[in-house]
mmCIF file of N, CA and C in Angstrom:
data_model
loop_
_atom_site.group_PDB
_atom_site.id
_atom_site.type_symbol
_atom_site.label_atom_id
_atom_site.label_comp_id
_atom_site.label_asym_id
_atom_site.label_seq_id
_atom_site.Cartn_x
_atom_site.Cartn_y
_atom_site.Cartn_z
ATOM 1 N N UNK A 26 0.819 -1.196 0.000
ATOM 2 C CA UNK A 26 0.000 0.000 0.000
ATOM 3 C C UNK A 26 0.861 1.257 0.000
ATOM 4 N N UNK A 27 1.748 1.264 0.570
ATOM 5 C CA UNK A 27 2.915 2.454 0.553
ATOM 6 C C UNK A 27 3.613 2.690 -0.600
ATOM 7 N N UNK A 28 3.619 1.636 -1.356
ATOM 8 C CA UNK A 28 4.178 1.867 -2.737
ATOM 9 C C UNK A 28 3.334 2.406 -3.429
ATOM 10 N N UNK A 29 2.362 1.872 -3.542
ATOM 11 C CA UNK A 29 1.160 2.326 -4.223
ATOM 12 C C UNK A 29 0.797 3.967 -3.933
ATOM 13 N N UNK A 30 0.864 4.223 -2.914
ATOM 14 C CA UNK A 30 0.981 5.852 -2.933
ATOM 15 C C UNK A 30 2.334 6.565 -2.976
ATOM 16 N N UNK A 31 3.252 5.865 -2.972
ATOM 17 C CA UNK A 31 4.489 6.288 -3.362
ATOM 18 C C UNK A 31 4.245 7.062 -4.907
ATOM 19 N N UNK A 32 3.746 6.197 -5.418
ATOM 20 C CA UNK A 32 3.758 5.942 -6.730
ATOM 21 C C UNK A 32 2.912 7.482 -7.337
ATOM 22 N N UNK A 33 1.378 7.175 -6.688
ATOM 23 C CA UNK A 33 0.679 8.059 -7.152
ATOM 24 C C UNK A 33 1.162 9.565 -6.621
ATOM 25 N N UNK A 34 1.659 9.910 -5.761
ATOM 26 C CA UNK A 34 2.226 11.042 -5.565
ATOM 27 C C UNK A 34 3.104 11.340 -6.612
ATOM 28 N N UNK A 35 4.494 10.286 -6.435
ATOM 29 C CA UNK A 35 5.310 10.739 -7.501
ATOM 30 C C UNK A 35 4.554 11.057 -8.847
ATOM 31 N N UNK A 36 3.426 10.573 -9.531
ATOM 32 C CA UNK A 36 3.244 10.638 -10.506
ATOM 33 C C UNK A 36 2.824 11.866 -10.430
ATOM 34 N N UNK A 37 1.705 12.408 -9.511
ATOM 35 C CA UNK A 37 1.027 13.949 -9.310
ATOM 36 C C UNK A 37 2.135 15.096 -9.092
ATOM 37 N N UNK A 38 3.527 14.666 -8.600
ATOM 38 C CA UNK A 38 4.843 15.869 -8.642
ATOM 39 C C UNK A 38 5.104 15.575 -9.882
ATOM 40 N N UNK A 39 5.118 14.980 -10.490
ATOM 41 C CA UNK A 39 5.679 14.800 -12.043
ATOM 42 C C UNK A 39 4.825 15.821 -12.855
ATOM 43 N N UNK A 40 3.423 15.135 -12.736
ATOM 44 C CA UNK A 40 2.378 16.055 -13.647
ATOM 45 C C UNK A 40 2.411 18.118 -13.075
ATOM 46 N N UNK A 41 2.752 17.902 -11.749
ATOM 47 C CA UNK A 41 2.812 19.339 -11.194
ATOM 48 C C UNK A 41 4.112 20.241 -11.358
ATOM 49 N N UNK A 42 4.826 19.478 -11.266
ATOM 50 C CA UNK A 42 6.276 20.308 -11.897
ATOM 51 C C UNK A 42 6.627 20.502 -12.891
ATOM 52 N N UNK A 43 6.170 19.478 -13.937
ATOM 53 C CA UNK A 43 6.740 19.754 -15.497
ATOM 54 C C UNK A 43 5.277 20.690 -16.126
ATOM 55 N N UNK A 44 4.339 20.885 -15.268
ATOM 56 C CA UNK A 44 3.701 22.268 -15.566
ATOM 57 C C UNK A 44 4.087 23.564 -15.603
ATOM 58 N N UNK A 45 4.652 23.605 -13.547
ATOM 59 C CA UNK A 45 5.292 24.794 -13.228
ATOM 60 C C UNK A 45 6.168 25.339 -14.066
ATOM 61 N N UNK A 46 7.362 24.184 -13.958
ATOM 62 C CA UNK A 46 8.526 24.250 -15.125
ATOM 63 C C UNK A 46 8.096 24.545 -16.813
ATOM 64 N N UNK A 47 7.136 24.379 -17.157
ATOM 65 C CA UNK A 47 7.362 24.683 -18.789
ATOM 66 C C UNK A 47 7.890 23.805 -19.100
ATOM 67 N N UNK A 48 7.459 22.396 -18.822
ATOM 68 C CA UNK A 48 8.224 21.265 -19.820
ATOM 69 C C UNK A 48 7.351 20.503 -20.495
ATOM 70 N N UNK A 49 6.901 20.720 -21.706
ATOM 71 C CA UNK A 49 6.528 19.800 -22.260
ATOM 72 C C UNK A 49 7.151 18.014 -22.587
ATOM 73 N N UNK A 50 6.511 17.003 -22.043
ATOM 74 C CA UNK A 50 6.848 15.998 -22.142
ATOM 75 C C UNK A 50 6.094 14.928 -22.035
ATOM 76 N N UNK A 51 6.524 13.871 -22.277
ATOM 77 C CA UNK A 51 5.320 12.716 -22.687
ATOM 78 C C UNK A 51 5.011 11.781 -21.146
ATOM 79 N N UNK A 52 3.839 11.230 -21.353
ATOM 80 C CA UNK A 52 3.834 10.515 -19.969
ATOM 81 C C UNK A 52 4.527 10.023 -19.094
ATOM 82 N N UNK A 53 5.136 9.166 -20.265
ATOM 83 C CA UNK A 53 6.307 8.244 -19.206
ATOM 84 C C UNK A 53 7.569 9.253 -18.655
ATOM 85 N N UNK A 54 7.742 10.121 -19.539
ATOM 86 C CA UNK A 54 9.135 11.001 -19.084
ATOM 87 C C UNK A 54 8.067 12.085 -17.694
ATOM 88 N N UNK A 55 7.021 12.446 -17.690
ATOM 89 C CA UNK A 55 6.267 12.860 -16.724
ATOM 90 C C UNK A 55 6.533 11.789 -15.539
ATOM 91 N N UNK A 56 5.837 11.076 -15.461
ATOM 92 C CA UNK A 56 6.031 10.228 -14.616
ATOM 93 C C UNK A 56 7.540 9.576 -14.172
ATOM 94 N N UNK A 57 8.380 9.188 -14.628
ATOM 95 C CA UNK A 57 9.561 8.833 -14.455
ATOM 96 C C UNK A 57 10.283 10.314 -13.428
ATOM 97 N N UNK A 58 10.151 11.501 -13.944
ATOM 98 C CA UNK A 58 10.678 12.867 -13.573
ATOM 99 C C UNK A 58 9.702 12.984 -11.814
ATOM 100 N N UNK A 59 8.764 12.607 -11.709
ATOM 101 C CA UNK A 59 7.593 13.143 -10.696
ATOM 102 C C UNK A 59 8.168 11.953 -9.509
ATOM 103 N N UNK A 60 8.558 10.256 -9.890
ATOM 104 C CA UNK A 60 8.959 9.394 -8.957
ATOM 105 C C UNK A 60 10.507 9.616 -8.859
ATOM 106 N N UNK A 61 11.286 10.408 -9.438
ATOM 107 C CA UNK A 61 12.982 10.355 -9.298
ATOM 108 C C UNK A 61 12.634 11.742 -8.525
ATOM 109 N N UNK A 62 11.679 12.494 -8.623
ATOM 110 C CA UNK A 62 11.941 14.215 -7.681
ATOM 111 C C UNK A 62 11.335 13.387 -6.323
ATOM 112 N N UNK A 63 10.509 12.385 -6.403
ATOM 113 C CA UNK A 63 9.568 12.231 -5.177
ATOM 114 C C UNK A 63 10.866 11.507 -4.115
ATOM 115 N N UNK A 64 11.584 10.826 -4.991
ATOM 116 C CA UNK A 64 12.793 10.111 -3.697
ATOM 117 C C UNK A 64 13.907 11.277 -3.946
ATOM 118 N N UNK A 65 13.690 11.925 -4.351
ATOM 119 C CA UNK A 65 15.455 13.175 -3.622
ATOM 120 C C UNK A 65 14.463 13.953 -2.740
ATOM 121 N N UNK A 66 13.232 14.743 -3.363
ATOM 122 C CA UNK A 66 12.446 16.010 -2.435
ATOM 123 C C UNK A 66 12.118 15.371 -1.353
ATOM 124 N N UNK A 67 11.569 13.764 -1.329
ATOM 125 C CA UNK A 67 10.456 13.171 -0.203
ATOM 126 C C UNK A 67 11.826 13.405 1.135
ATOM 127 N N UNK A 68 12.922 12.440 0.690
ATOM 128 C CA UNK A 68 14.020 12.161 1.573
ATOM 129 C C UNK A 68 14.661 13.155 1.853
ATOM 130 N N UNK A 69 14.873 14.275 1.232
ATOM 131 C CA UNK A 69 15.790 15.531 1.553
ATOM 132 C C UNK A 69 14.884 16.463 2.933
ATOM 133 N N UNK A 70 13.686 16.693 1.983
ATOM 134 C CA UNK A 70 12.644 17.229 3.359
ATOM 135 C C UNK A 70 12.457 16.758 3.948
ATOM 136 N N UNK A 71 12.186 15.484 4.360
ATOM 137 C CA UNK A 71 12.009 14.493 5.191
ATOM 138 C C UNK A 71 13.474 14.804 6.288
ATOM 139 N N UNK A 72 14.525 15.074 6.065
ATOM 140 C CA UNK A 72 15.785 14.654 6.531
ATOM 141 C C UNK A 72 16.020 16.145 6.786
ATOM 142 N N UNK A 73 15.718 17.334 6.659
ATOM 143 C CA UNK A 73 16.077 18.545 6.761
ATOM 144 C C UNK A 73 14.738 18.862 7.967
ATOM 145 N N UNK A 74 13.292 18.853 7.604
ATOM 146 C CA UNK A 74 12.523 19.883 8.253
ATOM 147 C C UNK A 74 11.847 18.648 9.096
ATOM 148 N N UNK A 75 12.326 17.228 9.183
ATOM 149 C CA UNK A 75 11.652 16.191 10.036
ATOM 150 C C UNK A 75 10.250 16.308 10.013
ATOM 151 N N UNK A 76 9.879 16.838 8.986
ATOM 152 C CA UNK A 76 7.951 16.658 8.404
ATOM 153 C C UNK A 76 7.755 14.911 8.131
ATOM 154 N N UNK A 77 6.206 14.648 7.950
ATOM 155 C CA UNK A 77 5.677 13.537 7.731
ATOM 156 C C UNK A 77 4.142 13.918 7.062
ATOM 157 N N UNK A 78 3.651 13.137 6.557
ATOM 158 C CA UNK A 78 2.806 12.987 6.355
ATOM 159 C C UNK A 78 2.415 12.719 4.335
ATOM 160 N N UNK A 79 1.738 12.915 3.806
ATOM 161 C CA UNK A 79 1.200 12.568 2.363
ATOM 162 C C UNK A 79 1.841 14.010 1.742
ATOM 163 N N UNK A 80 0.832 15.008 2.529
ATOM 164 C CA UNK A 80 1.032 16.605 1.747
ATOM 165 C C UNK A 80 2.412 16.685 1.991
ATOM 166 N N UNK A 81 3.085 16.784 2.799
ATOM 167 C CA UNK A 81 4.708 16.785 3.535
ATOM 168 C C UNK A 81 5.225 16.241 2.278
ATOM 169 N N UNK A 82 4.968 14.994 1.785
ATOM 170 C CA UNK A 82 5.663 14.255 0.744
ATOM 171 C C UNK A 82 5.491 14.546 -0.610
ATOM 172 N N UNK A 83 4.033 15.258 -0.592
ATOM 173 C CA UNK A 83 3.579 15.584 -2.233
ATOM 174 C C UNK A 83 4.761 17.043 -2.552
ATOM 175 N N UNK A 84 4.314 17.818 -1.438
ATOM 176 C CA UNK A 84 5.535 19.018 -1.366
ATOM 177 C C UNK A 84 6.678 18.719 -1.775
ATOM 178 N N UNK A 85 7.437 17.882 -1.005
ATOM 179 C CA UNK A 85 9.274 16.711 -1.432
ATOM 180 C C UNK A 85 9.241 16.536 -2.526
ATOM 181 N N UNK A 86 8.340 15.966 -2.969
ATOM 182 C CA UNK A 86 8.210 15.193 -4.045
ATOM 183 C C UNK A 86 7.762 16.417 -5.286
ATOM 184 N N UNK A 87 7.404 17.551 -5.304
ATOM 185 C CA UNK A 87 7.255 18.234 -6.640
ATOM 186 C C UNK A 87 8.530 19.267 -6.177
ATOM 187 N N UNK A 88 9.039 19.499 -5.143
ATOM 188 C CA UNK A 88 10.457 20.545 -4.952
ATOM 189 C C UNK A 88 11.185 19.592 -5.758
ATOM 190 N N UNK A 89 11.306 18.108 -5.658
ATOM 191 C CA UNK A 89 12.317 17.426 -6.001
ATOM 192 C C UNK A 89 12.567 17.302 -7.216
ATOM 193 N N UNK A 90 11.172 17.120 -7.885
ATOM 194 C CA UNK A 90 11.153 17.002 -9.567
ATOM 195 C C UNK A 90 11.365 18.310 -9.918
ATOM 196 N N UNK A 91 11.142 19.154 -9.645
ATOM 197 C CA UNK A 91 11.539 20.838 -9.868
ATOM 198 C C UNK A 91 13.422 21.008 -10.217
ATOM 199 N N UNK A 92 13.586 20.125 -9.088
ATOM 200 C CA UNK A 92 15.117 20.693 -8.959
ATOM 201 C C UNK A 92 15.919 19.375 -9.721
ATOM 202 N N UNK A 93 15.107 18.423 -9.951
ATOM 203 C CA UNK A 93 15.762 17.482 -11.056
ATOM 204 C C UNK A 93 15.331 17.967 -12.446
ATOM 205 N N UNK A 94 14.318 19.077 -12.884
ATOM 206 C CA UNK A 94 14.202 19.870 -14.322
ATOM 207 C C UNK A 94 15.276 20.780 -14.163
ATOM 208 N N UNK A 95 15.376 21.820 -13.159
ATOM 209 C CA UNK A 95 16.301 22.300 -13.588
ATOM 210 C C UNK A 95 17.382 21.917 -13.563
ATOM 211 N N UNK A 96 17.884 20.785 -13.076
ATOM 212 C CA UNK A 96 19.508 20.426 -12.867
ATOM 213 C C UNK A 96 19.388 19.708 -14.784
ATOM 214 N N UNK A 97 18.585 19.574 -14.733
ATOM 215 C CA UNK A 97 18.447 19.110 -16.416
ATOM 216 C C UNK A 97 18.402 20.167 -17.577
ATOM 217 N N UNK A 98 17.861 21.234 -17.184
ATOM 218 C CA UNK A 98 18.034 22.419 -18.181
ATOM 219 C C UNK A 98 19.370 22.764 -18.065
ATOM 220 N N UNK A 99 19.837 23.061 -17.151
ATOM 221 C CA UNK A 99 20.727 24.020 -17.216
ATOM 222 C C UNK A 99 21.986 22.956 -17.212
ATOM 223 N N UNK A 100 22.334 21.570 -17.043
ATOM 224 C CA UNK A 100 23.484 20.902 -16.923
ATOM 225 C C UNK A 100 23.115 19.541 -18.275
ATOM 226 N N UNK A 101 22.167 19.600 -18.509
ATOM 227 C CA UNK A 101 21.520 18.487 -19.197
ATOM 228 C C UNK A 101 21.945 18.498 -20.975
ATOM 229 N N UNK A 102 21.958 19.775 -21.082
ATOM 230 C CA UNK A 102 22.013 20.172 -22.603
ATOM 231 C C UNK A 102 23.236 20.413 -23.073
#
């Protein structure tokens, strides 16, 4: 069950950041981007501000995909 919302979060930071960001991209690269931000943002905030909870993680989890677009714009190209 924890995966399973692992999952759907990461997928909802995926769909929410590559909005914010201006990235057009296809599902799977949506999704792939939303579960790789959800384990750096979930674990970094998690490990910095000792938060918990779903919203706590949806937050981690779209800072994270945020800062894995831009580490991709600007180092990626």
């Amino acid at each position: 069950m924890a995966i399973a919302l692992f999952l759907v979060v990461g997928i909802a930071a995926g769909f929410l950041a590559t909005r914010i960001m201006g990235v057009k991209a296809d599902l799977l690269t949506t999704i792939a981007i939303g579960i790789a931000g959800a384990f750096v943002g979930g674990f970094a905030l998690r490990a910095l501000v000792m938060v918990s909870g779903w919203f706590a993680g949806l937050v981690g989890a779209v800072l994270g995909a945020m800062l894995l677009i831009w580490l991709w714009k600007t180092y990626g190209r």
